[in-house]
Tab-separated table of C-alpha atoms in Angstrom:
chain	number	residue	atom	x	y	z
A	26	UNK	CA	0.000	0.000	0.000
A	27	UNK	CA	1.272	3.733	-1.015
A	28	UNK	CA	1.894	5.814	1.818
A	29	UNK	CA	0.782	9.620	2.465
A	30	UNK	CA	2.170	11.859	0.268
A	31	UNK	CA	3.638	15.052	1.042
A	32	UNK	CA	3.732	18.482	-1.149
A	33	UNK	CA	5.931	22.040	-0.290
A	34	UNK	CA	8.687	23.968	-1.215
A	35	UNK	CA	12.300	24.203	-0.058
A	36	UNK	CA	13.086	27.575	-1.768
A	37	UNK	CA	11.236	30.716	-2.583
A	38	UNK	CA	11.270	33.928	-4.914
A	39	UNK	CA	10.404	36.131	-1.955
A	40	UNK	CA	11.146	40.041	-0.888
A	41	UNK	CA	14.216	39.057	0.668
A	42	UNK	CA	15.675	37.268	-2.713
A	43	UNK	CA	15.829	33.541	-3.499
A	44	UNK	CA	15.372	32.123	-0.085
A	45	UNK	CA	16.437	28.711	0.644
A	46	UNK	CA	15.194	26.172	4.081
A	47	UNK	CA	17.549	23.140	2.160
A	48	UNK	CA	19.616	23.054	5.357
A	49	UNK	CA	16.558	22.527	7.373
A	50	UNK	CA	14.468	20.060	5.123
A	51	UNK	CA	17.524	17.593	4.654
A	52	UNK	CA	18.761	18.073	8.259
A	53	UNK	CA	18.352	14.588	9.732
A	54	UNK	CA	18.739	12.311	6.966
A	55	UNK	CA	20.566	9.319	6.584
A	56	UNK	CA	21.407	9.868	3.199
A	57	UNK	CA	21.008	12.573	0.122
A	58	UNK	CA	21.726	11.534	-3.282
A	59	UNK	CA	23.040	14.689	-5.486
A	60	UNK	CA	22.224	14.778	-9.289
A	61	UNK	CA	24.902	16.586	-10.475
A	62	UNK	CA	25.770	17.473	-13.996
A	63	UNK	CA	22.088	17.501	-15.902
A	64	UNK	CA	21.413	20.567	-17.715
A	65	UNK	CA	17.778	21.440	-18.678
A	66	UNK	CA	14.524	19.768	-17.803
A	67	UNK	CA	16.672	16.113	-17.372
A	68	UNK	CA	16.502	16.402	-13.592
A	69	UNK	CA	12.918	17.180	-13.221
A	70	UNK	CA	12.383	14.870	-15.796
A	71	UNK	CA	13.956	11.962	-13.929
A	72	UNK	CA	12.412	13.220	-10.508
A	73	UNK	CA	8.610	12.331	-11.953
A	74	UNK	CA	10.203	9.029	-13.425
A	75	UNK	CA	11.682	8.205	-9.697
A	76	UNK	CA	8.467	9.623	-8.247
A	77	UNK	CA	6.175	7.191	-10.723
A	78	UNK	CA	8.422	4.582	-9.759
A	79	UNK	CA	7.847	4.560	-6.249
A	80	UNK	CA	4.107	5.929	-6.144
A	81	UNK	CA	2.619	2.513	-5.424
A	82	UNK	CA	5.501	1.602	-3.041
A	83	UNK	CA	4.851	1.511	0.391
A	84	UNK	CA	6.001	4.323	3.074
A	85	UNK	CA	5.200	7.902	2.634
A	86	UNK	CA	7.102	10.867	0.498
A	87	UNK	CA	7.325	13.909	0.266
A	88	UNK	CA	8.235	16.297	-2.771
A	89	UNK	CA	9.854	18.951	-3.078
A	90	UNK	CA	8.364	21.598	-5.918
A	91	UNK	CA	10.475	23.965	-8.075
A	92	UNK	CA	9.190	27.884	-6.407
A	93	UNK	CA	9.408	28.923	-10.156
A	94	UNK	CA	7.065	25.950	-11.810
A	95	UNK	CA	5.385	24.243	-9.140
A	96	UNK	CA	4.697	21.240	-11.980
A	97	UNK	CA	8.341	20.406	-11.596
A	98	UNK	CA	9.959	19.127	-8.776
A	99	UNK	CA	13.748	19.775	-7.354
A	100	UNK	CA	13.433	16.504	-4.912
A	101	UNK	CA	11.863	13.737	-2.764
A	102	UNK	CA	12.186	12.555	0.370
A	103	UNK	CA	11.868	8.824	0.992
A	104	UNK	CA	10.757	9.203	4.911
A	105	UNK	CA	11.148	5.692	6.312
A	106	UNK	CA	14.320	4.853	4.320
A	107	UNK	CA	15.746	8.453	5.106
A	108	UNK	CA	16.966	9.560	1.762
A	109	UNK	CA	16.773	12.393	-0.076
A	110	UNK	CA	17.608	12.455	-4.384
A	111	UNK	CA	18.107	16.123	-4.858
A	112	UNK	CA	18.325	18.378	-7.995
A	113	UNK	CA	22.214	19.166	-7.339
A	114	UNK	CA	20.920	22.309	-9.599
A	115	UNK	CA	19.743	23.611	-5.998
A	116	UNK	CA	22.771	22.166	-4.014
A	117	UNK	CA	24.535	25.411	-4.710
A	118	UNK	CA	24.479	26.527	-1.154
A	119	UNK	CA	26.078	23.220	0.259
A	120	UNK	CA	24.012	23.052	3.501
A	121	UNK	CA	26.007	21.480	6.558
A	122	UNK	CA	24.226	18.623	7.216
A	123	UNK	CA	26.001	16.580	10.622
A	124	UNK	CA	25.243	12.968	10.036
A	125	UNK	CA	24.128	12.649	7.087
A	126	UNK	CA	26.063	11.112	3.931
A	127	UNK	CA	26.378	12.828	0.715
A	128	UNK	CA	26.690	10.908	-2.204
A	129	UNK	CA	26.812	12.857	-5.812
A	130	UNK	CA	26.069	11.183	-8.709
A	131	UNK	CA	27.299	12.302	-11.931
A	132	UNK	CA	24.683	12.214	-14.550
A	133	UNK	CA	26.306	14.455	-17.021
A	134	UNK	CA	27.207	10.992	-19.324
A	135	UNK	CA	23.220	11.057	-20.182
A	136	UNK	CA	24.095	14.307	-22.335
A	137	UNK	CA	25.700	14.267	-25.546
A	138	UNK	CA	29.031	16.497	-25.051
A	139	UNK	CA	29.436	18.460	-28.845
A	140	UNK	CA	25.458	19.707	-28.152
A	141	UNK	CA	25.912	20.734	-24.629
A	142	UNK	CA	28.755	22.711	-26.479
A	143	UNK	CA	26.313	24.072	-28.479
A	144	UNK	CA	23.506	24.645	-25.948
A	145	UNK	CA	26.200	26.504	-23.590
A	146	UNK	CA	27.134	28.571	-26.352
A	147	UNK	CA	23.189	29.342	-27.222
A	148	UNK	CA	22.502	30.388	-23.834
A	149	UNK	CA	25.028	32.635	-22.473
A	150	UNK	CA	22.877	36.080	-23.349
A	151	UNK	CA	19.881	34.486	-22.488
A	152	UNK	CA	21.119	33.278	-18.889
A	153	UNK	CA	22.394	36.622	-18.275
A	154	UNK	CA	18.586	38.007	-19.296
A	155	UNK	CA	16.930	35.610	-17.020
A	156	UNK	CA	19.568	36.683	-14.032
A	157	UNK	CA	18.820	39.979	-14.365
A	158	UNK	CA	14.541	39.516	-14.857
A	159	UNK	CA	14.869	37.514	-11.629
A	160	UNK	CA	16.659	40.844	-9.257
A	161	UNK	CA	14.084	42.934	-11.052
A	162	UNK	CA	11.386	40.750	-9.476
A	163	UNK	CA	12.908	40.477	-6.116
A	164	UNK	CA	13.296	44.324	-6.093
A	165	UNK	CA	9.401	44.102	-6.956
A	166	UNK	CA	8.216	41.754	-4.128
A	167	UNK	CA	10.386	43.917	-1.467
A	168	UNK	CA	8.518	47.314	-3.388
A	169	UNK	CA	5.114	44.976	-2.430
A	170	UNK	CA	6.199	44.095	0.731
A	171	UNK	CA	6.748	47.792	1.976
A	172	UNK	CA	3.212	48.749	0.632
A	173	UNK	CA	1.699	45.427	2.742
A	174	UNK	CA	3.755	47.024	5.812
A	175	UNK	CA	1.883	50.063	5.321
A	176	UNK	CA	-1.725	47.879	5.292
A	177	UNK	CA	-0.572	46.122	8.029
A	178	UNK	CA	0.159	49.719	9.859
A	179	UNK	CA	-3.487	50.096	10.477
A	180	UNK	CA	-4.500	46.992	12.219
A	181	UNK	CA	-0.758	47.214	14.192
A	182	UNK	CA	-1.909	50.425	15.840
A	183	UNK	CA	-5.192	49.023	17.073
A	184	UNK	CA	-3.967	45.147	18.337
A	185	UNK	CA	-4.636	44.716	21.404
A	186	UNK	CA	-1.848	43.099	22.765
A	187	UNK	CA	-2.754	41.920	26.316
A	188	UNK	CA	-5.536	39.949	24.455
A	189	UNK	CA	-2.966	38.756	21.885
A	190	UNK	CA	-0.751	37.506	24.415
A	191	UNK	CA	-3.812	35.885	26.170
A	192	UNK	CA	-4.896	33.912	22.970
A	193	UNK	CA	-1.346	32.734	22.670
A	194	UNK	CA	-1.686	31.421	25.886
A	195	UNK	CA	-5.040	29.704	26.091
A	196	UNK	CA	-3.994	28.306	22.703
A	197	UNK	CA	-0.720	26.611	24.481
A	198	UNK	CA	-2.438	25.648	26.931
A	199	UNK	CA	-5.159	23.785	25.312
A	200	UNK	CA	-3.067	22.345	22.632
A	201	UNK	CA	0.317	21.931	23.868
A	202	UNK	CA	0.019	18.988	25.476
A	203	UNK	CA	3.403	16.918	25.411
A	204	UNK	CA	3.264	13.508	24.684
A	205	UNK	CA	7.170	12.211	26.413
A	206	UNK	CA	9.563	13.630	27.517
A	207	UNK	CA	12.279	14.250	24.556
A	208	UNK	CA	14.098	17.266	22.748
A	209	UNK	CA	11.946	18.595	19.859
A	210	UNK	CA	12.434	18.047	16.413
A	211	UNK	CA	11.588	21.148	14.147
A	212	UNK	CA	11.679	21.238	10.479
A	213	UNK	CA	11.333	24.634	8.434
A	214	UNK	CA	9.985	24.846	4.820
A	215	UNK	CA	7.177	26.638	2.509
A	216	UNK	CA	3.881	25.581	2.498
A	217	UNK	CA	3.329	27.777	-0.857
A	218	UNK	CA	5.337	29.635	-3.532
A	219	UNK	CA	4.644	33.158	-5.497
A	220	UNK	CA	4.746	30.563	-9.004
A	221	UNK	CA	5.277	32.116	-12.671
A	222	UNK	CA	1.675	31.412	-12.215
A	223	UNK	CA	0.727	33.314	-9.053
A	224	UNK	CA	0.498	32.067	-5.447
A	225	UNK	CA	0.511	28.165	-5.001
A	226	UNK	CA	-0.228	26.713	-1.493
A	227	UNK	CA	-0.274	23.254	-0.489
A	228	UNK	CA	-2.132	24.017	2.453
A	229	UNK	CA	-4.892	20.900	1.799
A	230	UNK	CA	-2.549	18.397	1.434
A	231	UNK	CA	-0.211	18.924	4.340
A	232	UNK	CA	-2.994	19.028	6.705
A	233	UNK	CA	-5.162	16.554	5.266
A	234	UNK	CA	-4.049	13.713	7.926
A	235	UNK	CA	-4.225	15.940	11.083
A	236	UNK	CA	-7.558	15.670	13.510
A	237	UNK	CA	-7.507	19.108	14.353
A	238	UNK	CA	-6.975	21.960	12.010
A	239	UNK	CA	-7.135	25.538	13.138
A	240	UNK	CA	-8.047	28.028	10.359
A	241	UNK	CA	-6.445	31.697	12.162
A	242	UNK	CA	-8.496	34.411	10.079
A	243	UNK	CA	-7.566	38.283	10.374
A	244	UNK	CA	-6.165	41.462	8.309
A	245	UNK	CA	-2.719	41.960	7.805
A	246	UNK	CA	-0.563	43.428	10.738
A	247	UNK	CA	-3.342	41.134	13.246
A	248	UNK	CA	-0.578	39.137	14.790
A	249	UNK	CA	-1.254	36.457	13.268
A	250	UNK	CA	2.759	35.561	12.512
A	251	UNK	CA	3.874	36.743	16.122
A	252	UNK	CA	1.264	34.092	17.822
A	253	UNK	CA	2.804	31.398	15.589
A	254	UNK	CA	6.259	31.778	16.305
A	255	UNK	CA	5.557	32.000	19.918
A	256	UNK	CA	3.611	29.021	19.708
A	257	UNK	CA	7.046	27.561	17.889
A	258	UNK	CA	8.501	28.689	20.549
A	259	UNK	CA	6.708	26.747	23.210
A	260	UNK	CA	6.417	23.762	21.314
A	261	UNK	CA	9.895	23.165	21.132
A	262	UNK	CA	10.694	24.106	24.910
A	263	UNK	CA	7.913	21.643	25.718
A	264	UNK	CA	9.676	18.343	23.063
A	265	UNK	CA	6.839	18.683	20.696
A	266	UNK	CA	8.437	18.349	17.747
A	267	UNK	CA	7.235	20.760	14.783
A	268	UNK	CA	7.049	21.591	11.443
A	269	UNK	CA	7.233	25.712	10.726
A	270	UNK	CA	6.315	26.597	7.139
A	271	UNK	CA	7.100	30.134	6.429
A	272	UNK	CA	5.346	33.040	4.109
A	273	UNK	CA	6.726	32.122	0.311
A	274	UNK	CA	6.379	36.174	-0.170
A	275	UNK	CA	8.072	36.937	3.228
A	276	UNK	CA	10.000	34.062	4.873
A	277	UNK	CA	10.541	36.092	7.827
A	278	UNK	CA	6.976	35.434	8.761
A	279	UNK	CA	5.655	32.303	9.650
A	280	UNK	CA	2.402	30.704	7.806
A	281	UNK	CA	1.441	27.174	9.396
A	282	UNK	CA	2.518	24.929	12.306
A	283	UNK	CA	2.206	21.333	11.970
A	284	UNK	CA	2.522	19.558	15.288
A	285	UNK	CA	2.761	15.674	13.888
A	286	UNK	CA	2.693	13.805	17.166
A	287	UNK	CA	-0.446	15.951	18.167
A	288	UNK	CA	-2.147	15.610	14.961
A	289	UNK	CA	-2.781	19.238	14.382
A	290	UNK	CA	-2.455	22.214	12.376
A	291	UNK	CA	-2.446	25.557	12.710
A	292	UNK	CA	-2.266	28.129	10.079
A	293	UNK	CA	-2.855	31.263	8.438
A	294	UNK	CA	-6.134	31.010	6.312
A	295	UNK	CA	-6.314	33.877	4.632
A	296	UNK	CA	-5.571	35.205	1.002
A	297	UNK	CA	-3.394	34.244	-0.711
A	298	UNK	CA	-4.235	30.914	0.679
A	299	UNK	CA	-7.720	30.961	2.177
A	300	UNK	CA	-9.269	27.870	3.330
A	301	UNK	CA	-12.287	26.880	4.923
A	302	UNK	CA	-13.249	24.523	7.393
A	303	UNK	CA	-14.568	20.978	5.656
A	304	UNK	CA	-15.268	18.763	7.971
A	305	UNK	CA	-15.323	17.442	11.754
A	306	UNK	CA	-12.224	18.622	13.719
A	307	UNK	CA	-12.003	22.231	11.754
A	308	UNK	CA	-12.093	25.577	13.905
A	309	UNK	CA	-11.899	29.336	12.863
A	310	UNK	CA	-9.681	31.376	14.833
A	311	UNK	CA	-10.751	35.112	14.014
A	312	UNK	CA	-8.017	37.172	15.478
A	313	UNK	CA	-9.699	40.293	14.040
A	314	UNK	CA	-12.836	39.519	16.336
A	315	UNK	CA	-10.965	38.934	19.457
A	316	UNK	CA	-7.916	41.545	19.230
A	317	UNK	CA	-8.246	44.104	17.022
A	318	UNK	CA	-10.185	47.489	18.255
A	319	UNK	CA	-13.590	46.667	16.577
A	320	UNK	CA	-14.745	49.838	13.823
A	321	UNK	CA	-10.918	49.581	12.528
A	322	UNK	CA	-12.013	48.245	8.718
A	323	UNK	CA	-14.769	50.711	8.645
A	324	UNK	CA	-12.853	53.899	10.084
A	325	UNK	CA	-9.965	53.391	7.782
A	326	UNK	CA	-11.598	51.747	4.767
A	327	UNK	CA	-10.706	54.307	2.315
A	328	UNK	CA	-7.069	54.376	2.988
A	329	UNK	CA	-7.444	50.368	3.331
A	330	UNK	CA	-8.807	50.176	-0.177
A	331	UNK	CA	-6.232	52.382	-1.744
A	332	UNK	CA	-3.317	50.676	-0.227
A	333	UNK	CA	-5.136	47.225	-0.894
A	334	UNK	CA	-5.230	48.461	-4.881
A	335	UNK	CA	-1.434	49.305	-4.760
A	336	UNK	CA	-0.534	46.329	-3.505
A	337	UNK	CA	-2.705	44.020	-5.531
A	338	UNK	CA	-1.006	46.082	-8.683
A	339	UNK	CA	2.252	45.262	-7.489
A	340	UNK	CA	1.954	41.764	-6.846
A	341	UNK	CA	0.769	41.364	-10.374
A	342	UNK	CA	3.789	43.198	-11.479
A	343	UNK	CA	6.221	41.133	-9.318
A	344	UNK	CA	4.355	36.874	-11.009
A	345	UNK	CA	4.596	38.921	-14.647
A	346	UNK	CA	8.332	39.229	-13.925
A	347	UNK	CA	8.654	35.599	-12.728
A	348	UNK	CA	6.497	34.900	-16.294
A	349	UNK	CA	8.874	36.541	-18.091
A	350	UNK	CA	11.742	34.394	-15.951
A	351	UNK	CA	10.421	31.248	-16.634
A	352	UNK	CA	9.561	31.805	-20.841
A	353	UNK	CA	13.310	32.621	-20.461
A	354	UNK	CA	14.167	29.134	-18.562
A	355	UNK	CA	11.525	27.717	-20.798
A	356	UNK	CA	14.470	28.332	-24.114
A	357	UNK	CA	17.488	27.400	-22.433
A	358	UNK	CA	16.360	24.220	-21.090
A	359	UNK	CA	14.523	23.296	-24.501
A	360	UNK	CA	18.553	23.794	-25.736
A	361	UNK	CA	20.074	21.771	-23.309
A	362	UNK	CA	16.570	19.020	-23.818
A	363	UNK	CA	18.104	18.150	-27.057
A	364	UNK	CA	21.000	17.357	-25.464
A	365	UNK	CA	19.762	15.075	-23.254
A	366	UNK	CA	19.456	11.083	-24.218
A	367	UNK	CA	16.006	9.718	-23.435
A	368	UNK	CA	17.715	5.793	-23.204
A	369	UNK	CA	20.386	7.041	-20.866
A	370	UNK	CA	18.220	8.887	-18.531
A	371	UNK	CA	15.957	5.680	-18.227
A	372	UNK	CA	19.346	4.083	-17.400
A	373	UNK	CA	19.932	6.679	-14.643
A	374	UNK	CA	16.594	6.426	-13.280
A	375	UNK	CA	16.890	2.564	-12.888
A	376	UNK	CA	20.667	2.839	-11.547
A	377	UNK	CA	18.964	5.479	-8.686
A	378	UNK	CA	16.107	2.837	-7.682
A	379	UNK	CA	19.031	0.309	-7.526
A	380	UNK	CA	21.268	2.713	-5.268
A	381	UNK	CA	17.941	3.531	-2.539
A	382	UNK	CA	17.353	0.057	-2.384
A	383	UNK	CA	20.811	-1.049	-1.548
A	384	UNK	CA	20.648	1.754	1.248
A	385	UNK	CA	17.322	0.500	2.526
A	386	UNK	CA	18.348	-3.396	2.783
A	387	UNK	CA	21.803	-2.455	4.783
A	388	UNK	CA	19.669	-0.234	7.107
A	389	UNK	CA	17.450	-3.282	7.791
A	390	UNK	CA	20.497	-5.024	8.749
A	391	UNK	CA	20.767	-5.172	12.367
A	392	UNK	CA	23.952	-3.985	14.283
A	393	UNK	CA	26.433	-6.820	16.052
């Protein structure tokens, strides 16, 4: 039987740049097997082969998307084996990672060397394009994120924070319930990504297991973030372990907590990634109602709406930039594609299965 399945991101076009949680996501693993060496679409390509491969297996997975094109993926996590096969296209910040073996696999023999030549040649200008397409959008998602500091301005000035501090509490409280006594593990990654295609959340499917979910509604600037990483906070002095998913458009604020051993969830549920409750075990959590200074929408609702209509302009500036970023990544990976041999990559995939399997039987193997 296939196990759960797991969707998120490991990296993010965000206001602060392309922001990478690698270090954290890997951290722990026995293993991580780096594709090095494949130009193009080959190691996304071979990443839905691997993932095909092992849908029907048993134990569960999770995969990593590509913040650019969520259709593509950059990895996946084999949970019960521990290993990770990793786009060594994102291994370019080399994350320390105590414990864990790294094994790189050279993959560039699945490529034809005199039209790589030829690709490398074809795509020198339009690299440099695409580099400089990407800083323009990160320039344009920090311009966005100083007009959402000015939205959130409003609602800042009228939190009360005595009742803030309260809810944090009585959330703790209630929830926080160790289940041993242990350290806590946490784990940091994205539960969405601004896409070429606009905001992508895979809210639904990382909290589709849990009993209780906790949909936290309010405006921007409603301290929503603050009560999560306080509740992080907690969690970890307390040995619950944790997973923190952080804002894909500002990874300095947090999103969702996923508290595995409790079964629960807790996360920001409003735009861009507004849920609703679905069934039995759902809650709404209206921070608005219960600590903002009620009348603050309607006393400030012009200069709300006006802000709201900057904003909302240039966040549809900042995806249009990452459109024109990936129609540029779209032409130099078609030149490297015909590079790539379709026999050899098969050969590649098969070798991979091969390798994980190898891993998984000497782990079985018990210690003298």
């Amino acid at each position: 039987m296939a196990g759960q399945e797991k969707h998120y991101f490991a990296r993010g076009n965000t206001a602060a740049g392309l922001y990478t949680l690698y270090d954290s996501v890997l951290n722990g693993l026995d293993t991580v097997i780096v594709i090095n060496g494949l130009a193009g679409s080959g190691p996304s390509r071979l990443l839905d082969e691997l993932a095909d491969a092992w849908r029907q297996t048993g134990g569960s997975k999770q995969y990593i998307h590509d913040a650019l094109d969520q259709d593509r993926l950059e990895g996946i996590v084999l949970e019960e084996t521990g290993v990770a096969i990793l786009d060594g296209n994102v291994w370019s910040a080399d994350p320390v990672l105590e414990g864990t073996e790294i094994r790189v696999l050279d993959a560039s023999r699945v490529q034809l060397g005199e039209l790589m030549k030829e690709a490398e040649a074809e795509t020198i200008e339009l690299k440099q394009e695409m580099a400089a397409i990407y800083n323009q959008a990160y320039e344009s998602f920090l311009k966005t994120l100083r007009i959402h500091d000015e939205w959130e301005k409003f609602y800042i000035e009228h939190l009360d924070r005595n009742s803030a501090n309260q809810l944090t509490a009585d959330l703790a409280e209630e929830y926080l319930i160790p289940t041993g006594s242990k350290e806590a593990r946490v784990t940091r990654r994205f539960l969405g990504a601004a896409t070429w295609q606009g905001a992508v959340d895979y809210v639904p499917n990382l909290t589709d297991s849990l009993a209780t979910r906790i949909f936290v509604k309010g405006r921007p600037g409603s301290g929503k973030s603050t009560m999560f990483k306080k509740l992080a906070k907690e969690a970890e002095a307390r040995g619950i372990d944790t997973e923190i998913y952080h804002c894909g458009f500002d990874p300095n604020s947090l999103d969702m907590l996923i508290f595995p051993e409790l079964s629960l969830g807790i996360f920001d549920s409003t735009a861009p990634h507004e849920h609703f409750p679905s069934r039995e075990g759902d809650s709404i959590l209206d921070v608005y109602e219960l600590a903002i200074q009620a009348g603050t929408d309607e006393a400030y609702a012009d200069e709300i709406e006006e802000i709201r209509s900057r904003y909302t302009a240039s966040m549809k500036q900042s995806i249009g930039l990452l459109a024109d970023a990936k129609r540029l990544r779209d032409e130099i990976w078609n030149a490297y594609d015909a590079a790539i041999g379709p026999a050899a990559l098969k050969a590649l995939v098969v070798e991979i299965i091969q390798q994980v399997e190898n891993l998984t039987n000497e782990a079985s193997i018990p210690n003298d």
